[in-house]
Short mmCIF file of C-alpha atoms in Angstrom, two decimals:
data_model
loop_
_atom_site.label_atom_id
_atom_site.label_comp_id
_atom_site.label_asym_id
_atom_site.label_seq_id
_atom_site.Cartn_x
_atom_site.Cartn_y
_atom_site.Cartn_z
CA UNK A 1 84.36 81.80 34.14
CA UNK A 2 83.51 78.34 35.47
CA UNK A 3 80.20 76.79 36.66
CA UNK A 4 81.06 77.82 40.23
CA UNK A 5 81.08 81.44 39.08
CA UNK A 6 77.40 81.33 38.05
CA UNK A 7 74.08 80.56 39.71
CA UNK A 8 70.83 79.26 38.25
CA UNK A 9 67.29 78.52 39.39
CA UNK A 10 63.67 78.33 38.32
CA UNK A 11 61.86 81.66 38.30
CA UNK A 12 58.16 82.51 37.95
CA UNK A 13 57.26 85.70 36.08
CA UNK A 14 53.79 87.13 36.65
CA UNK A 15 51.78 88.86 33.89
CA UNK A 16 52.12 92.62 33.52
CA UNK A 17 49.88 93.31 30.53
CA UNK A 18 46.62 91.96 29.05
CA UNK A 19 47.20 88.77 27.07
CA UNK A 20 50.16 87.64 29.14
CA UNK A 21 50.27 84.54 31.37
CA UNK A 22 52.65 83.36 34.12
CA UNK A 23 55.99 82.11 32.79
CA UNK A 24 58.09 79.44 34.48
CA UNK A 25 61.59 80.39 33.32
CA UNK A 26 65.10 79.12 33.97
CA UNK A 27 67.35 81.94 35.18
CA UNK A 28 71.17 81.80 35.11
CA UNK A 29 73.62 84.63 35.78
CA UNK A 30 77.15 85.36 36.98
CA UNK A 31 77.45 84.77 40.72
CA UNK A 32 79.72 87.68 41.61
CA UNK A 33 80.34 90.09 38.76
CA UNK A 34 77.63 92.17 37.15
CA UNK A 35 76.36 90.69 33.87
CA UNK A 36 77.67 92.33 30.74
CA UNK A 37 74.37 91.82 28.98
CA UNK A 38 71.09 89.96 29.07
CA UNK A 39 70.02 87.12 26.78
CA UNK A 40 66.63 85.52 26.16
CA UNK A 41 66.92 81.80 25.38
CA UNK A 42 64.07 80.24 23.37
CA UNK A 43 63.87 76.43 23.46
CA UNK A 44 63.23 73.71 20.94
CA UNK A 45 59.83 71.99 20.81
CA UNK A 46 61.05 69.90 23.75
CA UNK A 47 60.65 72.67 26.30
CA UNK A 48 63.08 73.96 28.90
CA UNK A 49 64.87 70.64 29.30
CA UNK A 50 68.34 69.83 30.55
CA UNK A 51 70.09 70.87 27.36
CA UNK A 52 68.38 74.27 27.20
CA UNK A 53 69.24 74.85 30.84
CA UNK A 54 72.86 74.00 30.01
CA UNK A 55 72.81 76.69 27.30
CA UNK A 56 71.68 79.33 29.80
CA UNK A 57 74.38 78.12 32.21
CA UNK A 58 77.03 78.38 29.51
CA UNK A 59 75.91 81.91 28.70
CA UNK A 60 76.12 82.81 32.40
CA UNK A 61 79.65 81.42 32.48
CA UNK A 62 80.42 83.74 29.54
CA UNK A 63 79.26 86.68 31.65
CA UNK A 64 75.65 87.09 30.52
CA UNK A 65 72.40 86.99 32.47
CA UNK A 66 70.37 84.38 30.59
CA UNK A 67 66.65 83.70 30.87
CA UNK A 68 65.14 80.61 29.21
CA UNK A 69 61.52 81.37 28.27
CA UNK A 70 58.80 78.69 27.87
CA UNK A 71 57.02 78.73 24.52
CA UNK A 72 54.06 76.61 25.65
CA UNK A 73 53.06 78.65 28.70
CA UNK A 74 49.37 78.24 27.93
CA UNK A 75 49.20 74.52 27.13
CA UNK A 76 52.22 72.96 28.90
CA UNK A 77 53.91 75.55 31.16
CA UNK A 78 56.33 73.02 32.69
CA UNK A 79 57.07 70.92 29.61
CA UNK A 80 60.44 69.17 29.72
CA UNK A 81 60.96 66.42 27.14
CA UNK A 82 63.68 64.18 25.84
CA UNK A 83 64.46 63.59 22.17
CA UNK A 84 62.59 60.38 21.33
CA UNK A 85 59.85 60.07 18.68
CA UNK A 86 57.09 60.34 21.26
CA UNK A 87 58.68 63.45 22.74
CA UNK A 88 58.88 65.03 19.30
CA UNK A 89 55.22 64.26 18.55
CA UNK A 90 54.11 65.74 21.87
CA UNK A 91 56.25 68.82 21.47
CA UNK A 92 54.95 69.42 17.96
CA UNK A 93 51.36 69.04 19.14
CA UNK A 94 51.88 71.95 21.52
CA UNK A 95 53.67 73.96 18.85
CA UNK A 96 50.58 73.71 16.65
CA UNK A 97 48.55 75.33 19.44
CA UNK A 98 50.67 78.48 19.65
CA UNK A 99 50.07 81.83 17.98
CA UNK A 100 52.45 84.60 17.01
CA UNK A 101 50.66 87.21 19.13
CA UNK A 102 50.80 85.03 22.25
CA UNK A 103 54.45 84.10 21.74
CA UNK A 104 55.43 87.74 21.30
CA UNK A 105 53.45 88.70 24.42
CA UNK A 106 55.33 86.07 26.43
CA UNK A 107 58.76 87.06 25.13
CA UNK A 108 57.92 90.73 25.78
CA UNK A 109 57.08 89.87 29.40
CA UNK A 110 60.43 88.13 29.77
CA UNK A 111 62.23 91.08 28.16
CA UNK A 112 60.47 93.58 30.44
CA UNK A 113 61.61 91.59 33.47
CA UNK A 114 65.16 91.01 32.27
CA UNK A 115 66.08 94.57 31.32
CA UNK A 116 66.00 95.98 34.89
CA UNK A 117 68.29 93.15 36.06
CA UNK A 118 71.15 94.59 33.98
CA UNK A 119 73.54 97.39 34.82
CA UNK A 120 72.80 100.62 33.00
CA UNK A 121 73.46 101.68 30.35
CA UNK A 122 72.57 98.54 28.41
CA UNK A 123 72.69 98.24 24.62
CA UNK A 124 69.53 96.12 24.58
CA UNK A 125 68.99 92.40 24.94
CA UNK A 126 70.33 89.43 23.05
CA UNK A 127 68.08 86.59 21.96
CA UNK A 128 68.94 83.07 20.85
CA UNK A 129 66.58 80.32 19.77
CA UNK A 130 66.84 76.76 18.52
CA UNK A 131 64.49 74.80 16.24
CA UNK A 132 60.97 76.17 16.92
CA UNK A 133 62.65 78.59 19.30
CA UNK A 134 64.77 79.74 16.37
CA UNK A 135 61.62 80.60 14.44
CA UNK A 136 60.24 82.44 17.46
CA UNK A 137 63.59 84.23 17.85
CA UNK A 138 63.11 85.78 14.41
CA UNK A 139 59.70 87.03 15.57
CA UNK A 140 61.18 88.27 18.86
CA UNK A 141 63.82 90.23 16.94
CA UNK A 142 61.03 92.69 16.03
CA UNK A 143 60.62 93.68 19.71
CA UNK A 144 62.21 97.06 20.54
CA UNK A 145 64.11 95.62 23.52
CA UNK A 146 65.99 93.05 21.39
CA UNK A 147 69.22 94.37 19.90
CA UNK A 148 70.81 91.17 18.53
CA UNK A 149 69.30 87.80 17.68
CA UNK A 150 70.82 84.47 16.67
CA UNK A 151 68.35 82.05 15.10
CA UNK A 152 69.63 78.46 14.98
CA UNK A 153 67.87 76.32 12.36
CA UNK A 154 64.51 78.06 12.74
CA UNK A 155 62.44 76.02 10.31
CA UNK A 156 59.29 77.27 8.62
CA UNK A 157 60.11 80.99 8.53
CA UNK A 158 59.80 81.02 4.73
CA UNK A 159 56.39 79.35 4.60
CA UNK A 160 54.27 80.65 7.49
CA UNK A 161 54.17 81.71 11.11
CA UNK A 162 52.80 80.26 14.37
CA UNK A 163 49.01 80.31 14.40
CA UNK A 164 48.83 80.93 10.65
CA UNK A 165 49.54 83.86 8.41
CA UNK A 166 52.15 84.97 5.89
CA UNK A 167 55.76 83.90 6.14
CA UNK A 168 57.59 85.19 9.20
CA UNK A 169 60.34 86.38 6.84
CA UNK A 170 57.99 89.21 5.85
CA UNK A 171 58.66 90.71 9.30
CA UNK A 172 62.41 91.07 8.73
CA UNK A 173 62.07 94.75 7.65
CA UNK A 174 60.61 95.47 11.11
CA UNK A 175 63.74 94.25 12.92
CA UNK A 176 65.58 97.18 14.46
CA UNK A 177 68.60 95.23 15.68
CA UNK A 178 70.75 92.58 14.06
CA UNK A 179 69.65 89.07 13.05
CA UNK A 180 71.99 86.16 12.33
CA UNK A 181 70.43 82.97 10.94
CA UNK A 182 72.52 79.81 11.29
CA UNK A 183 71.44 76.65 9.44
CA UNK A 184 72.83 73.21 8.73
CA UNK A 185 73.68 72.65 5.08
CA UNK A 186 71.91 69.28 5.18
CA UNK A 187 68.87 70.24 7.26
CA UNK A 188 65.80 68.50 5.77
CA UNK A 189 63.51 70.98 7.55
CA UNK A 190 65.18 73.97 5.86
CA UNK A 191 65.52 72.96 2.17
CA UNK A 192 67.63 74.96 -0.30
CA UNK A 193 64.60 76.99 -1.43
CA UNK A 194 64.03 78.16 2.14
CA UNK A 195 67.71 78.99 2.59
CA UNK A 196 67.54 81.08 -0.59
CA UNK A 197 64.41 82.86 0.66
CA UNK A 198 66.11 83.67 3.97
CA UNK A 199 69.17 85.01 2.16
CA UNK A 200 67.00 87.16 -0.11
CA UNK A 201 64.99 88.62 2.80
CA UNK A 202 68.10 89.47 4.82
CA UNK A 203 69.88 90.98 1.80
CA UNK A 204 66.87 93.15 0.93
CA UNK A 205 66.65 94.40 4.52
CA UNK A 206 70.37 95.19 4.53
CA UNK A 207 70.04 97.12 1.26
CA UNK A 208 67.14 99.13 2.69
CA UNK A 209 69.21 99.98 5.76
CA UNK A 210 72.08 101.24 3.62
CA UNK A 211 69.72 103.49 1.65
CA UNK A 212 68.20 104.81 4.86
CA UNK A 213 71.62 105.19 6.53
CA UNK A 214 70.47 103.07 9.48
CA UNK A 215 73.43 102.62 11.90
CA UNK A 216 73.01 98.92 12.62
CA UNK A 217 75.15 95.89 11.96
CA UNK A 218 73.95 93.95 8.89
CA UNK A 219 71.85 90.83 9.12
CA UNK A 220 73.60 87.60 8.15
CA UNK A 221 73.14 83.98 7.16
CA UNK A 222 75.69 81.24 7.86
CA UNK A 223 75.52 77.61 6.71
CA UNK A 224 77.42 75.08 8.79
CA UNK A 225 78.06 71.43 8.04
CA UNK A 226 75.26 69.42 9.62
CA UNK A 227 71.58 68.58 9.69
CA UNK A 228 68.82 69.79 11.99
CA UNK A 229 69.68 70.15 15.68
CA UNK A 230 73.45 70.05 15.22
CA UNK A 231 74.01 72.37 18.19
CA UNK A 232 72.37 70.03 20.70
CA UNK A 233 74.65 67.49 22.38
CA UNK A 234 71.63 65.42 23.44
CA UNK A 235 70.45 64.78 19.87
CA UNK A 236 71.54 62.04 17.49
CA UNK A 237 72.38 64.60 14.79
CA UNK A 238 74.72 66.59 17.04
CA UNK A 239 77.84 67.74 15.18
CA UNK A 240 80.50 68.81 17.73
CA UNK A 241 82.62 70.82 15.28
CA UNK A 242 79.63 72.68 13.83
CA UNK A 243 78.30 73.23 17.35
CA UNK A 244 81.53 74.89 18.43
CA UNK A 245 81.48 77.05 15.31
CA UNK A 246 77.88 77.99 16.08
CA UNK A 247 78.74 78.86 19.66
CA UNK A 248 81.58 81.10 18.47
CA UNK A 249 79.24 82.86 16.05
CA UNK A 250 76.75 83.35 18.89
CA UNK A 251 79.26 84.87 21.30
CA UNK A 252 80.81 87.04 18.58
CA UNK A 253 77.38 88.44 17.64
CA UNK A 254 76.58 89.25 21.25
CA UNK A 255 79.98 90.83 21.88
CA UNK A 256 79.67 93.07 18.82
CA UNK A 257 76.34 94.49 20.00
CA UNK A 258 76.13 93.94 23.75
CA UNK A 259 79.83 94.50 24.41
CA UNK A 260 82.95 92.56 25.23
CA UNK A 261 83.98 92.00 28.84
CA UNK A 262 84.38 95.37 30.50
CA UNK A 263 82.71 97.19 27.59
CA UNK A 264 79.37 98.92 27.35
CA UNK A 265 78.39 97.57 23.96
CA UNK A 266 77.14 99.44 20.94
CA UNK A 267 74.17 101.78 21.05
#
């Protein structure tokens, strides 16, 4: 598909349950054909900026209905930043004001809205997140609606969780679908000890699934050559080759679970 084969626009989602707030999302989907799956896109600390919108557009061009979800809906619902030092400081200041319960409530609202937009039967939703959004993607993977998640360089999952509490990695056993974590081998925000902790958590969850005969694809961890933010073409540490490898891993994960073009996906 090409950009002319997809459409995109801002979309306001209204709360459906207690604890939810309005969400200003970016919505991209195929213009003519029915989407072959739905994907939640969780942004970096910089909000739903031009690069995140380009990711949703690229997913739409690949045949998916993609919804970018704001992570600061309570403190900065329309945040859209660049990648300078001041932008980073502002984005991190809002990140420190989030909580796991609120983030999961917001992603659940987006998932509840997205599911009816898809042709039935659907194998569940995909989820992809970058940076802080990658951390939140691991949390979102515990939602029943999410069947496959790709977490790009989600820092901090081995040391805590938004709003405080034990490491988010402790929630991996609650993930019903498939989780793929993709990190840069030189990422200063995900040191070797954290990479080892992620590998251990995913391996233990896979072993438990085998013992319980759970029919799900195994979780995985992939290291690519690069630092933090290598997927993002707007960042100084962008690595084009690693970004293309990451994009291939993303599409392959979604196709395995949500289905290839013309397929219905895996249950």
